[in-house]
Amino acid sequence: MEVDYIIVGCGLAGIAFCEQLYLNQKSFVVFDDQSQQSSLVAGGLYNPVVLKRFSKVWKSKEQLDLAIPVYQNIEDRLDVKLDYKIPVRRRFTSLEEQNNWFEASDKDGLKPFLNTNLITNENDEIDADFKLGEVLETGKIDTNTLIDNYKIWLKSLNSFYPESFIHDQLEVNPSGIHYKTIKSKHIVFAEGFGLKENPFFNYLPLNGTKGELLIIKAPKLKLDYVLKSSAFLIPLKEKDQYTVGATYEWTDKTNNITQKAKGELLNKLKTFLKCDFEVVNQVAGIRPTVKDRRPLVGAHPEHKNMFVLNGLGTRGVMIGPYIAKQLFNHIENEIPLDDEINISRFANT
């Protein structure tokens, strides 16, 4: 078999790059063994504002302008619902936080996204005496539905290999890539935290941050927006169910759920949620994070037909399509990558 691209990884980064290839009529195959769970346990929010500090997300407008049409195209082609427009509201705990919100709304890059008309809380099950601030142009991508259905679509094209990629069996030379019975012009590694086991790119400073989420059932809550307080509370399509998240753990690099994280999230939840609820599930995954909070994109320093697309961090649904297009244009059209995402910023040590 001969293809234009081999892609390793079918999470948010891998799917975003597949979309660039499909739209530009490039042939490709995808390898994924489901060992990495960060995309599957992601909250799936697209939100252009860092609500902890009331600051702008890096290149938020550029990311949103690219991402939303990508998910719409996938919805249309796969006949699934992925993009749920839903408000994101920040719970204020003091007048000082309200003032900080108004100050932020005057800053360049934030004006289009921060509603200066504060919202009075009318939900008796939420403690929010200091009102709520609403972020505009927000929503949620159903990442589980996206990944599950995308794999089905890839299988229908005979382009999906549900197996581990064995790096030792990869042959690389200037004329092309050989892997088992496949010959390819290029290979793109979008393995998430699995990059740590990749002998070609494991020199990159991918730290990995473990995140855990709870799924709760709260019949009395009836929340129709995403609430950000000490934790996020995100409505799910399942009746009366909500995601609570997320934790940040820097030492434990397993996908195992922990009582520590559960306790942390429950304690945060109880500071603003008044109604009874039950925990129905708990999930964990390792986010591919980088010390400078920028993605890892670019060519291997020696093998110029080998590339990496990684380090999406906590905002994968927004940033994935943006960096995928950057990488595609870099490979096919020789357009330079943004310096901030190019792996050339890290020396091969």
Coordinates of N, CA and C in Angstrom, one line a residue, residues 52-187:
K52 N -9.8 31.6 35.2 CA -9.2 31.8 36.5 C -8.5 33.2 36.6
R53 N -8.0 33.7 35.5 CA -7.3 35.0 35.5 C -8.0 36.0 34.7
F54 N -9.1 35.7 34.0 CA -9.8 36.7 33.1 C -8.9 37.2 32.1
S55 N -8.2 36.3 31.4 CA -7.3 36.6 30.3 C -7.6 35.9 29.0
K56 N -7.1 36.4 27.9 CA -7.4 35.8 26.6 C -6.6 34.5 26.4
V57 N -7.3 33.5 25.8 CA -6.6 32.3 25.4 C -5.8 32.7 24.2
W58 N -4.6 32.1 24.1 CA -3.6 32.3 23.0 C -4.3 32.1 21.7
K59 N -4.3 33.1 20.8 CA -4.9 33.0 19.5 C -6.3 32.5 19.5
S60 N -7.1 33.0 20.4 CA -8.4 32.4 20.6 C -9.3 32.6 19.4
K61 N -9.3 33.8 18.8 CA -10.2 34.1 17.6 C -9.8 33.3 16.4
E62 N -8.4 33.2 16.2 CA -8.0 32.4 15.1 C -8.4 30.9 15.2
Q63 N -8.2 30.4 16.5 CA -8.6 29.0 16.7 C -10.1 28.8 16.5
L64 N -10.9 29.6 17.1 CA -12.4 29.5 16.9 C -12.8 29.5 15.5
D65 N -12.2 30.5 14.7 CA -12.6 30.7 13.3 C -12.3 29.4 12.5
L66 N -11.3 28.7 12.9 CA -10.9 27.5 12.2 C -11.7 26.3 12.7
A67 N -11.8 26.2 14.0 CA -12.3 25.0 14.7 C -13.8 24.7 14.4
I68 N -14.6 25.7 14.5 CA -16.1 25.5 14.4 C -16.4 25.0 13.0
P69 N -15.9 25.5 11.9 CA -16.3 24.9 10.6 C -15.7 23.5 10.4
V70 N -14.6 23.1 11.1 CA -14.1 21.8 11.0 C -15.1 20.8 11.6
Y71 N -15.6 21.1 12.8 CA -16.6 20.2 13.5 C -17.9 20.2 12.7
Q72 N -18.3 21.3 12.1 CA -19.5 21.3 11.3 C -19.4 20.4 10.1
N73 N -18.2 20.4 9.5 CA -17.9 19.5 8.3 C -18.0 18.0 8.7
I74 N -17.4 17.7 9.9 CA -17.5 16.3 10.4 C -18.9 15.9 10.7
E75 N -19.7 16.8 11.4 CA -21.1 16.5 11.6 C -21.8 16.2 10.4
D76 N -21.6 17.0 9.3 CA -22.4 16.8 8.1 C -22.0 15.5 7.4
R77 N -20.7 15.2 7.4 CA -20.2 14.0 6.7 C -20.6 12.7 7.5
L78 N -20.5 12.7 8.8 CA -20.7 11.6 9.6 C -22.1 11.4 10.1
D79 N -22.9 12.5 9.8 CA -24.3 12.5 10.3 C -24.5 12.3 11.8
V80 N -23.7 13.1 12.5 CA -23.8 13.0 14.0 C -23.8 14.5 14.5
K81 N -24.3 14.6 15.8 CA -24.3 15.9 16.5 C -23.1 16.0 17.4
L82 N -22.2 17.0 17.2 CA -21.0 17.1 18.0 C -21.0 18.4 18.7
D83 N -21.4 19.5 18.1 CA -21.2 20.9 18.6 C -22.5 21.3 19.3
Y84 N -22.4 21.5 20.6 CA -23.5 22.0 21.3 C -23.2 23.4 21.8
K85 N -23.9 24.4 21.3 CA -23.8 25.8 21.7 C -24.3 25.9 23.2
I86 N -23.5 26.3 24.1 CA -23.9 26.4 25.5 C -23.2 27.5 26.1
P87 N -23.8 28.4 26.9 CA -23.1 29.5 27.6 C -22.2 28.9 28.7
V88 N -21.1 29.7 28.9 CA -20.2 29.4 30.0 C -20.3 30.6 30.9
R89 N -20.6 30.4 32.2 CA -20.8 31.4 33.2 C -19.8 31.3 34.3
R90 N -19.2 32.4 34.7 CA -18.3 32.4 35.8 C -19.0 32.8 37.1
R91 N -18.9 32.0 38.1 CA -19.5 32.4 39.4 C -18.5 33.3 40.1
F92 N -19.0 34.5 40.5 CA -18.2 35.4 41.3 C -18.4 35.2 42.8
T93 N -17.3 35.3 43.5 CA -17.4 35.1 44.9 C -17.2 36.4 45.7
S94 N -17.0 37.5 45.0 CA -16.8 38.8 45.7 C -17.0 39.9 44.7
L95 N -17.2 41.1 45.2 CA -17.3 42.3 44.4 C -16.0 42.6 43.7
E96 N -14.9 42.2 44.3 CA -13.6 42.4 43.6 C -13.5 41.6 42.3
E97 N -14.0 40.4 42.3 CA -14.0 39.6 41.1 C -14.9 40.2 40.1
Q98 N -16.0 40.8 40.5 CA -16.9 41.5 39.5 C -16.1 42.6 38.8
N99 N -15.4 43.4 39.7 CA -14.6 44.5 39.2 C -13.5 44.0 38.2
N100 N -12.9 42.9 38.5 CA -11.8 42.4 37.7 C -12.4 42.0 36.3
W101 N -13.6 41.5 36.3 CA -14.3 41.1 35.1 C -14.5 42.3 34.2
F102 N -15.0 43.4 34.8 CA -15.3 44.6 34.0 C -13.9 45.2 33.5
E103 N -12.9 45.1 34.3 CA -11.6 45.6 33.8 C -11.1 44.8 32.6
A104 N -11.3 43.5 32.7 CA -10.8 42.6 31.7 C -11.6 42.8 30.4
S105 N -12.9 43.2 30.5 CA -13.7 43.3 29.3 C -13.3 44.5 28.5
D106 N -12.5 45.4 29.0 CA -11.9 46.5 28.3 C -10.6 46.2 27.5
K107 N -10.1 45.1 27.8 CA -8.8 44.7 27.2 C -9.0 44.2 25.7
D108 N -7.9 44.5 24.9 CA -7.9 44.0 23.6 C -8.0 42.5 23.5
G109 N -8.8 42.0 22.6 CA -8.9 40.6 22.5 C -10.0 39.9 23.4
L110 N -10.4 40.7 24.4 CA -11.4 40.1 25.4 C -12.8 40.7 25.2
K111 N -12.9 41.9 24.6 CA -14.1 42.6 24.5 C -15.2 41.8 23.8
P112 N -14.9 41.1 22.7 CA -15.9 40.3 22.0 C -16.4 39.1 22.8
F113 N -15.7 38.7 23.9 CA -16.1 37.5 24.6 C -16.6 37.7 26.0
L114 N -16.5 38.8 26.6 CA -17.0 39.0 27.9 C -18.3 39.9 27.9
N115 N -19.4 39.3 28.4 CA -20.6 40.0 28.5 C -20.6 40.9 29.8
T116 N -20.7 42.2 29.6 CA -20.6 43.1 30.7 C -22.0 43.3 31.5
N117 N -23.0 42.6 31.0 CA -24.3 42.6 31.7 C -24.3 41.3 32.6
L118 N -24.0 41.5 33.9 CA -23.9 40.4 34.8 C -25.3 39.8 35.0
I119 N -25.2 38.5 35.2 CA -26.5 37.7 35.3 C -26.8 37.3 36.8
T120 N -28.0 37.6 37.2 CA -28.4 37.2 38.5 C -28.8 35.7 38.5
N121 N -28.3 35.0 39.5 CA -28.5 33.6 39.6 C -30.0 33.4 40.0
E122 N -30.7 32.6 39.3 CA -32.1 32.2 39.6 C -32.2 30.7 39.8
N123 N -31.2 30.0 40.0 CA -31.2 28.6 40.2 C -31.0 28.4 41.8
D124 N -32.1 27.9 42.4 CA -32.0 27.7 43.9 C -31.0 26.7 44.3
E125 N -30.6 25.9 43.4 CA -29.6 24.8 43.8 C -28.1 25.2 43.6
I126 N -27.9 26.5 43.2 CA -26.6 27.1 43.0 C -26.4 28.2 44.0
D127 N -25.3 28.2 44.7 CA -25.0 29.3 45.6 C -24.1 30.3 44.8
A128 N -24.8 31.5 44.4 CA -24.0 32.5 43.6 C -24.6 33.9 44.0
D129 N -24.3 34.4 45.2 CA -24.8 35.6 45.6 C -24.2 36.8 44.9
F130 N -23.1 36.7 44.3 CA -22.4 37.8 43.7 C -22.5 37.8 42.1
K131 N -23.6 37.1 41.7 CA -23.9 37.1 40.3 C -23.0 36.2 39.4
L132 N -23.2 36.2 38.1 CA -22.5 35.4 37.2 C -22.0 36.2 36.0
G133 N -20.8 36.0 35.5 CA -20.4 36.6 34.3 C -20.4 35.6 33.1
E134 N -20.9 36.0 32.0 CA -21.1 35.1 30.9 C -20.1 35.3 29.8
V135 N -19.5 34.2 29.3 CA -18.5 34.3 28.2 C -19.3 34.0 26.9
L136 N -19.0 34.8 25.9 CA -19.7 34.6 24.6 C -18.9 33.7 23.6
E137 N -19.6 33.2 22.7 CA -19.0 32.3 21.6 C -18.4 31.0 22.2
T138 N -19.1 30.4 23.1 CA -18.7 29.2 23.7 C -19.5 28.0 23.3
G139 N -19.1 26.8 23.6 CA -19.8 25.6 23.3 C -19.1 24.4 23.8
K140 N -19.6 23.3 23.4 CA -19.0 22.0 23.9 C -19.0 21.0 22.7
I141 N -17.9 20.4 22.4 CA -17.8 19.3 21.5 C -17.9 18.0 22.2
D142 N -18.8 17.1 21.7 CA -18.9 15.8 22.3 C -17.8 14.9 21.8
T143 N -16.7 14.9 22.6 CA -15.4 14.3 22.1 C -15.6 12.8 22.0
N144 N -16.4 12.1 22.9 CA -16.6 10.7 22.8 C -17.3 10.3 21.5
T145 N -18.3 11.0 21.2 CA -19.0 10.8 19.9 C -18.2 11.1 18.7
L146 N -17.4 12.1 18.8 CA -16.5 12.5 17.7 C -15.5 11.4 17.4
I147 N -14.8 10.9 18.5 CA -13.7 9.9 18.3 C -14.3 8.6 17.9
D148 N -15.4 8.2 18.5 CA -16.0 6.9 18.2 C -16.5 6.8 16.7
N149 N -17.2 7.9 16.3 CA -17.7 7.9 14.9 C -16.6 8.1 13.9
Y150 N -15.6 8.9 14.3 CA -14.5 9.1 13.3 C -13.8 7.8 13.0
K151 N -13.6 7.0 14.0 CA -12.9 5.7 13.8 C -13.8 4.8 12.9
I152 N -15.1 4.8 13.1 CA -16.0 4.1 12.2 C -15.9 4.5 10.8
W153 N -15.8 5.8 10.6 CA -15.7 6.4 9.3 C -14.3 6.0 8.6
L154 N -13.3 6.1 9.4 CA -11.9 5.6 8.9 C -11.9 4.2 8.5
K155 N -12.6 3.3 9.3 CA -12.7 1.9 9.0 C -13.4 1.7 7.7
S156 N -14.4 2.5 7.4 CA -15.2 2.4 6.2 C -14.3 2.7 5.0
L157 N -13.2 3.5 5.2 CA -12.3 3.8 4.1 C -11.1 2.8 4.1
N158 N -11.2 1.8 5.0 CA -10.0 0.9 5.1 C -8.7 1.7 5.5
S159 N -8.9 2.7 6.3 CA -7.8 3.6 6.7 C -7.4 3.5 8.1
F160 N -8.1 2.6 8.9 CA -7.8 2.6 10.3 C -7.2 1.3 10.8
Y161 N -6.2 1.4 11.6 CA -5.5 0.2 12.1 C -5.6 0.3 13.7
P162 N -6.5 -0.4 14.3 CA -6.6 -0.4 15.8 C -5.6 -1.2 16.4
E163 N -4.3 -0.8 16.4 CA -3.2 -1.5 16.9 C -2.1 -0.6 17.3
S164 N -1.2 -1.1 18.2 CA -0.1 -0.3 18.6 C 0.9 -0.1 17.4
F165 N 1.5 1.1 17.4 CA 2.5 1.4 16.4 C 3.8 1.0 16.9
I166 N 4.6 0.2 16.2 CA 5.9 -0.3 16.7 C 7.0 0.5 16.0
H167 N 7.5 1.4 16.8 CA 8.5 2.4 16.2 C 9.7 1.7 15.7
D168 N 10.1 0.6 16.3 CA 11.3 -0.1 15.8 C 11.1 -0.7 14.4
Q169 N 9.9 -0.8 13.9 CA 9.7 -1.4 12.6 C 9.5 -0.3 11.5
L170 N 9.8 0.9 11.9 CA 9.7 2.1 11.0 C 11.0 2.3 10.3
E171 N 11.0 2.3 9.0 CA 12.2 2.5 8.2 C 12.0 3.9 7.5
V172 N 13.0 4.8 7.8 CA 13.0 6.1 7.3 C 14.1 6.4 6.4
N173 N 13.8 6.9 5.2 CA 14.9 7.4 4.3 C 14.4 8.6 3.6
P174 N 15.3 9.4 2.9 CA 14.8 10.6 2.3 C 13.7 10.4 1.2
S175 N 13.7 9.2 0.7 CA 12.7 9.0 -0.4 C 11.3 8.7 0.1
G176 N 11.2 8.3 1.4 CA 9.9 7.9 1.9 C 10.0 7.2 3.2
I177 N 8.8 6.8 3.7 CA 8.6 6.1 5.0 C 8.1 4.7 4.7
H178 N 8.7 3.7 5.3 CA 8.2 2.3 5.2 C 7.8 1.8 6.5
Y179 N 6.6 1.3 6.6 CA 6.2 0.6 7.9 C 5.4 -0.6 7.6
K180 N 5.9 -1.7 7.9 CA 5.3 -3.0 7.5 C 5.1 -3.1 6.0
T181 N 3.8 -3.2 5.6 CA 3.5 -3.2 4.2 C 3.1 -1.9 3.6
I182 N 3.3 -0.8 4.3 CA 2.9 0.5 3.9 C 4.0 1.4 3.6
K183 N 4.0 2.0 2.4 CA 4.9 3.0 2.0 C 4.2 4.4 2.0
S184 N 4.9 5.4 2.6 CA 4.3 6.7 2.8 C 5.3 7.8 2.5
K185 N 4.8 8.9 2.0 CA 5.6 10.1 1.8 C 6.0 10.7 3.2
H186 N 5.1 10.7 4.1 CA 5.3 11.4 5.4 C 4.6 10.6 6.5
I187 N 5.1 10.9 7.7 CA 4.5 10.3 8.9 C 4.3 11.4 9.9

